[in-house]
Structures are given as C-alpha cells and as structure tokens.
Amino acid sequence: MCRNRYIFCNFATELGDMDKIFHHHFTLSAKCGIALFTILALYLFWEKMAIAGLFVVIVVVIMMERVMHTSYTLTQDRLFVDKGRFAKKQEIPLNEIIRCTSMNALFGLSHYLLLEYGAGRLVSVQPKEEDLFLKELRERQGKL
C-alpha cells in the first residue's frame, strides 16, 4: 500500500505542467450587493409587487451564479475565464497578455487584476489566491 502511494506521488510530480484552477474571490462589495438586492426583493414581495420582486430575484440568482461559479483556469498556453453557466467562457492565449495591473474600486473595498491582452482588450479577474495566480501566470508565460 505504501509503495502504491509512492508511485502515485511520483506520477503527480512528473506532471508539473497540469492545469491550475483558481476560484473567484467573494468580495465584501459582492456580499453587500447580493444582500441589498435580496432585501429589495423581500420588500417588493411584502408590498405585493410580485412581478418586480420576481425580476429582482432573477437578478440575485444571476449575481449568485456569477460569484459562486466563476473560475480561472491556467493551462500551458491559455487562460480560460469561466463566469458561470449564463456567460460565455473566455479564452485568452498567455502569449497575448501584455500587462497585468492591480486595481482598486469602491474606495478600496473591491480589488481586482486588470489583464490587457491582444489589441487593447481588457478582462478583470479576482482570484482568491492573487499572489499564487500572478506567480503561476508569470511562470507559464516564461515557458512560452
């Protein structure tokens, strides 16, 4: 049994260039936005405005879906940005990424990375482990 574990560990270390998945950071501003829209939906249902309340509930579901299911996958030569079931998956070649800028929004409450790639195209990412994401991105760009 111990020998099988050793073989498995060797197999895992030899595949050093595996895909890495980074999950989205659930920021304070996203939590506040979801809470605010949920309270608004409850208020609208309380005031018997069911159609408006239903519309706000749909917005809350889309917000939750985006926050919970956004992921960033680094492969050997591409970055895939998946923003949930309701959005199209973005595919960015690593050799086209020109610049990565750390940005603050909402008076410093929200923090994200702005990636510039291609001909002036921009995408914002908010990985949980930002330092590890940047390190892995630089390593994979260096191998190209």
PDB file of C-alpha atoms in Angstrom:
ATOM      1  CA  MET A   1       0.000   0.000   0.000  1.00  0.00           C
ATOM      2  CA  CYS A   2       2.773   2.434   0.881  1.00  0.00           C
ATOM      3  CA  ARG A   3       4.518   1.577  -2.358  1.00  0.00           C
ATOM      4  CA  ASN A   4       1.386   2.469  -4.357  1.00  0.00           C
ATOM      5  CA  ARG A   5       1.279   5.861  -2.692  1.00  0.00           C
ATOM      6  CA  TYR A   6       4.913   6.433  -3.642  1.00  0.00           C
ATOM      7  CA  ILE A   7       4.193   5.592  -7.291  1.00  0.00           C
ATOM      8  CA  PHE A   8       1.205   7.929  -7.255  1.00  0.00           C
ATOM      9  CA  CYS A   9       3.321  10.758  -5.810  1.00  0.00           C
ATOM     10  CA  ASN A  10       5.976  10.267  -8.494  1.00  0.00           C
ATOM     11  CA  PHE A  11       3.302  10.285 -11.183  1.00  0.00           C
ATOM     12  CA  ALA A  12       1.829  13.543  -9.816  1.00  0.00           C
ATOM     13  CA  THR A  13       5.177  15.311  -9.612  1.00  0.00           C
ATOM     14  CA  GLU A  14       6.134  14.363 -13.155  1.00  0.00           C
ATOM     15  CA  LEU A  15       3.029  16.142 -14.447  1.00  0.00           C
ATOM     16  CA  GLY A  16       4.253  19.528 -13.290  1.00  0.00           C
ATOM     17  CA  ASP A  17       2.522  21.475 -16.078  1.00  0.00           C
ATOM     18  CA  MET A  18      -1.014  20.500 -15.175  1.00  0.00           C
ATOM     19  CA  ASP A  19      -3.933  22.881 -15.430  1.00  0.00           C
ATOM     20  CA  LYS A  20      -4.398  25.108 -12.393  1.00  0.00           C
ATOM     21  CA  ILE A  21      -7.843  26.318 -11.389  1.00  0.00           C
ATOM     22  CA  PHE A  22      -8.318  29.471  -9.341  1.00  0.00           C
ATOM     23  CA  HIS A  23     -11.697  30.327  -7.878  1.00  0.00           C
ATOM     24  CA  HIS A  24     -13.275  33.767  -7.730  1.00  0.00           C
ATOM     25  CA  HIS A  25     -12.809  35.902  -4.609  1.00  0.00           C
ATOM     26  CA  PHE A  26     -16.165  36.672  -2.941  1.00  0.00           C
ATOM     27  CA  THR A  27     -15.586  40.345  -2.062  1.00  0.00           C
ATOM     28  CA  LEU A  28     -17.328  42.496   0.518  1.00  0.00           C
ATOM     29  CA  SER A  29     -18.916  44.609  -2.202  1.00  0.00           C
ATOM     30  CA  ALA A  30     -20.400  41.494  -3.847  1.00  0.00           C
ATOM     31  CA  LYS A  31     -21.774  40.331  -0.491  1.00  0.00           C
ATOM     32  CA  CYS A  32     -23.302  43.754   0.143  1.00  0.00           C
ATOM     33  CA  GLY A  33     -24.810  43.900  -3.361  1.00  0.00           C
ATOM     34  CA  ILE A  34     -26.403  40.479  -3.015  1.00  0.00           C
ATOM     35  CA  ALA A  35     -27.728  41.305   0.454  1.00  0.00           C
ATOM     36  CA  LEU A  36     -29.150  44.631  -0.753  1.00  0.00           C
ATOM     37  CA  PHE A  37     -30.927  43.078  -3.739  1.00  0.00           C
ATOM     38  CA  THR A  38     -32.284  40.266  -1.530  1.00  0.00           C
ATOM     39  CA  ILE A  39     -33.735  42.794   0.899  1.00  0.00           C
ATOM     40  CA  LEU A  40     -35.201  44.710  -2.037  1.00  0.00           C
ATOM     41  CA  ALA A  41     -36.840  41.517  -3.358  1.00  0.00           C
ATOM     42  CA  LEU A  42     -38.329  40.755   0.065  1.00  0.00           C
ATOM     43  CA  TYR A  43     -39.643  44.306   0.344  1.00  0.00           C
ATOM     44  CA  LEU A  44     -41.233  44.116  -3.108  1.00  0.00           C
ATOM     45  CA  PHE A  45     -42.965  40.840  -2.243  1.00  0.00           C
ATOM     46  CA  TRP A  46     -44.101  42.331   1.085  1.00  0.00           C
ATOM     47  CA  GLU A  47     -45.651  45.271  -0.759  1.00  0.00           C
ATOM     48  CA  LYS A  48     -47.387  42.841  -3.172  1.00  0.00           C
ATOM     49  CA  MET A  49     -45.359  43.831  -6.235  1.00  0.00           C
ATOM     50  CA  ALA A  50     -44.752  40.258  -7.324  1.00  0.00           C
ATOM     51  CA  ILE A  51     -43.575  40.939 -10.880  1.00  0.00           C
ATOM     52  CA  ALA A  52     -40.942  43.459  -9.771  1.00  0.00           C
ATOM     53  CA  GLY A  53     -39.947  41.152  -6.894  1.00  0.00           C
ATOM     54  CA  LEU A  54     -39.585  38.225  -9.273  1.00  0.00           C
ATOM     55  CA  PHE A  55     -37.370  40.313 -11.566  1.00  0.00           C
ATOM     56  CA  VAL A  56     -35.119  41.245  -8.616  1.00  0.00           C
ATOM     57  CA  VAL A  57     -34.958  37.579  -7.537  1.00  0.00           C
ATOM     58  CA  ILE A  58     -33.774  36.665 -11.044  1.00  0.00           C
ATOM     59  CA  VAL A  59     -31.069  39.345 -10.755  1.00  0.00           C
ATOM     60  CA  VAL A  60     -29.993  37.911  -7.366  1.00  0.00           C
ATOM     61  CA  VAL A  61     -29.797  34.390  -8.832  1.00  0.00           C
ATOM     62  CA  ILE A  62     -27.624  35.636 -11.696  1.00  0.00           C
ATOM     63  CA  MET A  63     -25.381  37.521  -9.254  1.00  0.00           C
ATOM     64  CA  MET A  64     -25.010  34.445  -7.033  1.00  0.00           C
ATOM     65  CA  GLU A  65     -24.342  32.233 -10.040  1.00  0.00           C
ATOM     66  CA  ARG A  66     -21.597  34.521 -11.269  1.00  0.00           C
ATOM     67  CA  VAL A  67     -19.933  34.852  -7.861  1.00  0.00           C
ATOM     68  CA  MET A  68     -20.109  31.161  -6.966  1.00  0.00           C
ATOM     69  CA  HIS A  69     -19.181  29.631 -10.319  1.00  0.00           C
ATOM     70  CA  THR A  70     -16.551  31.983 -11.721  1.00  0.00           C
ATOM     71  CA  SER A  71     -13.209  30.267 -12.143  1.00  0.00           C
ATOM     72  CA  TYR A  72      -9.920  30.971 -13.858  1.00  0.00           C
ATOM     73  CA  THR A  73      -8.101  28.010 -15.437  1.00  0.00           C
ATOM     74  CA  LEU A  74      -4.462  28.287 -16.459  1.00  0.00           C
ATOM     75  CA  THR A  75      -3.326  25.707 -18.998  1.00  0.00           C
ATOM     76  CA  GLN A  76       0.099  25.511 -20.589  1.00  0.00           C
ATOM     77  CA  ASP A  77      -0.634  28.236 -23.122  1.00  0.00           C
ATOM     78  CA  ARG A  78      -4.091  29.671 -22.306  1.00  0.00           C
ATOM     79  CA  LEU A  79      -6.145  31.345 -19.594  1.00  0.00           C
ATOM     80  CA  PHE A  80      -9.813  30.373 -19.517  1.00  0.00           C
ATOM     81  CA  VAL A  81     -12.166  32.754 -17.702  1.00  0.00           C
ATOM     82  CA  ASP A  82     -15.436  30.978 -16.915  1.00  0.00           C
ATOM     83  CA  LYS A  83     -18.035  33.314 -15.404  1.00  0.00           C
ATOM     84  CA  GLY A  84     -20.703  30.728 -14.689  1.00  0.00           C
ATOM     85  CA  ARG A  85     -23.423  28.988 -16.641  1.00  0.00           C
ATOM     86  CA  PHE A  86     -25.022  32.124 -18.048  1.00  0.00           C
ATOM     87  CA  ALA A  87     -21.892  33.636 -19.622  1.00  0.00           C
ATOM     88  CA  LYS A  88     -19.622  32.601 -22.463  1.00  0.00           C
ATOM     89  CA  LYS A  89     -16.237  31.184 -21.500  1.00  0.00           C
ATOM     90  CA  GLN A  90     -13.348  33.481 -22.483  1.00  0.00           C
ATOM     91  CA  GLU A  91     -10.148  32.014 -23.870  1.00  0.00           C
ATOM     92  CA  ILE A  92      -7.016  34.159 -23.666  1.00  0.00           C
ATOM     93  CA  PRO A  93      -3.653  32.985 -25.092  1.00  0.00           C
ATOM     94  CA  LEU A  94      -0.950  33.571 -22.476  1.00  0.00           C
ATOM     95  CA  ASN A  95       1.473  34.969 -25.038  1.00  0.00           C
ATOM     96  CA  GLU A  96      -1.029  37.760 -25.851  1.00  0.00           C
ATOM     97  CA  ILE A  97      -1.223  39.048 -22.260  1.00  0.00           C
ATOM     98  CA  ILE A  98       0.619  42.352 -22.328  1.00  0.00           C
ATOM     99  CA  ARG A  99       0.059  43.781 -18.875  1.00  0.00           C
ATOM    100  CA  CYS A 100      -1.442  42.849 -15.512  1.00  0.00           C
ATOM    101  CA  THR A 101      -2.432  45.808 -13.329  1.00  0.00           C
ATOM    102  CA  SER A 102      -3.692  45.644  -9.756  1.00  0.00           C
ATOM    103  CA  MET A 103      -6.758  47.894  -9.409  1.00  0.00           C
ATOM    104  CA  ASN A 104      -8.910  49.143  -6.530  1.00  0.00           C
ATOM    105  CA  ALA A 105     -12.570  50.124  -6.805  1.00  0.00           C
ATOM    106  CA  LEU A 106     -15.277  51.426  -4.478  1.00  0.00           C
ATOM    107  CA  PHE A 107     -12.870  53.360  -2.249  1.00  0.00           C
ATOM    108  CA  GLY A 108     -10.624  50.343  -1.817  1.00  0.00           C
ATOM    109  CA  LEU A 109     -13.393  47.879  -0.852  1.00  0.00           C
ATOM    110  CA  SER A 110     -13.001  45.873  -4.045  1.00  0.00           C
ATOM    111  CA  HIS A 111      -9.710  44.729  -5.506  1.00  0.00           C
ATOM    112  CA  TYR A 112      -9.117  43.074  -8.880  1.00  0.00           C
ATOM    113  CA  LEU A 113      -6.498  42.407 -11.531  1.00  0.00           C
ATOM    114  CA  LEU A 114      -6.920  44.016 -14.930  1.00  0.00           C
ATOM    115  CA  LEU A 115      -5.363  41.962 -17.726  1.00  0.00           C
ATOM    116  CA  GLU A 116      -4.632  43.677 -21.022  1.00  0.00           C
ATOM    117  CA  TYR A 117      -4.240  41.348 -23.968  1.00  0.00           C
ATOM    118  CA  GLY A 118      -4.368  41.367 -27.735  1.00  0.00           C
ATOM    119  CA  ALA A 119      -5.179  44.671 -29.425  1.00  0.00           C
ATOM    120  CA  GLY A 120      -6.215  46.712 -26.389  1.00  0.00           C
ATOM    121  CA  ARG A 121      -8.675  44.149 -24.999  1.00  0.00           C
ATOM    122  CA  LEU A 122      -9.253  44.060 -21.235  1.00  0.00           C
ATOM    123  CA  VAL A 123     -10.554  41.482 -18.774  1.00  0.00           C
ATOM    124  CA  SER A 124     -10.791  41.757 -14.996  1.00  0.00           C
ATOM    125  CA  VAL A 125     -10.111  38.801 -12.730  1.00  0.00           C
ATOM    126  CA  GLN A 126     -10.487  38.376  -8.964  1.00  0.00           C
ATOM    127  CA  PRO A 127      -8.793  35.108  -7.968  1.00  0.00           C
ATOM    128  CA  LYS A 128      -8.823  34.088  -4.295  1.00  0.00           C
ATOM    129  CA  GLU A 129      -5.064  33.491  -4.208  1.00  0.00           C
ATOM    130  CA  GLU A 130      -3.955  36.534  -6.180  1.00  0.00           C
ATOM    131  CA  ASP A 131      -0.234  36.145  -5.483  1.00  0.00           C
ATOM    132  CA  LEU A 132      -0.256  32.480  -6.476  1.00  0.00           C
ATOM    133  CA  PHE A 133      -2.259  33.321  -9.615  1.00  0.00           C
ATOM    134  CA  LEU A 134       0.270  36.003 -10.662  1.00  0.00           C
ATOM    135  CA  LYS A 135       3.213  33.707  -9.921  1.00  0.00           C
ATOM    136  CA  GLU A 136       1.707  30.865 -11.960  1.00  0.00           C
ATOM    137  CA  LEU A 137       0.810  33.240 -14.810  1.00  0.00           C
ATOM    138  CA  ARG A 138       4.385  34.589 -14.996  1.00  0.00           C
ATOM    139  CA  GLU A 139       5.882  31.088 -14.854  1.00  0.00           C
ATOM    140  CA  ARG A 140       3.704  29.845 -17.688  1.00  0.00           C
ATOM    141  CA  GLN A 141       4.386  32.951 -19.788  1.00  0.00           C
ATOM    142  CA  GLY A 142       8.123  32.423 -19.229  1.00  0.00           C
ATOM    143  CA  LYS A 143       7.882  28.871 -20.607  1.00  0.00           C
ATOM    144  CA  LEU A 144       6.336  30.056 -23.911  1.00  0.00           C
TER     145      LEU A 144
END
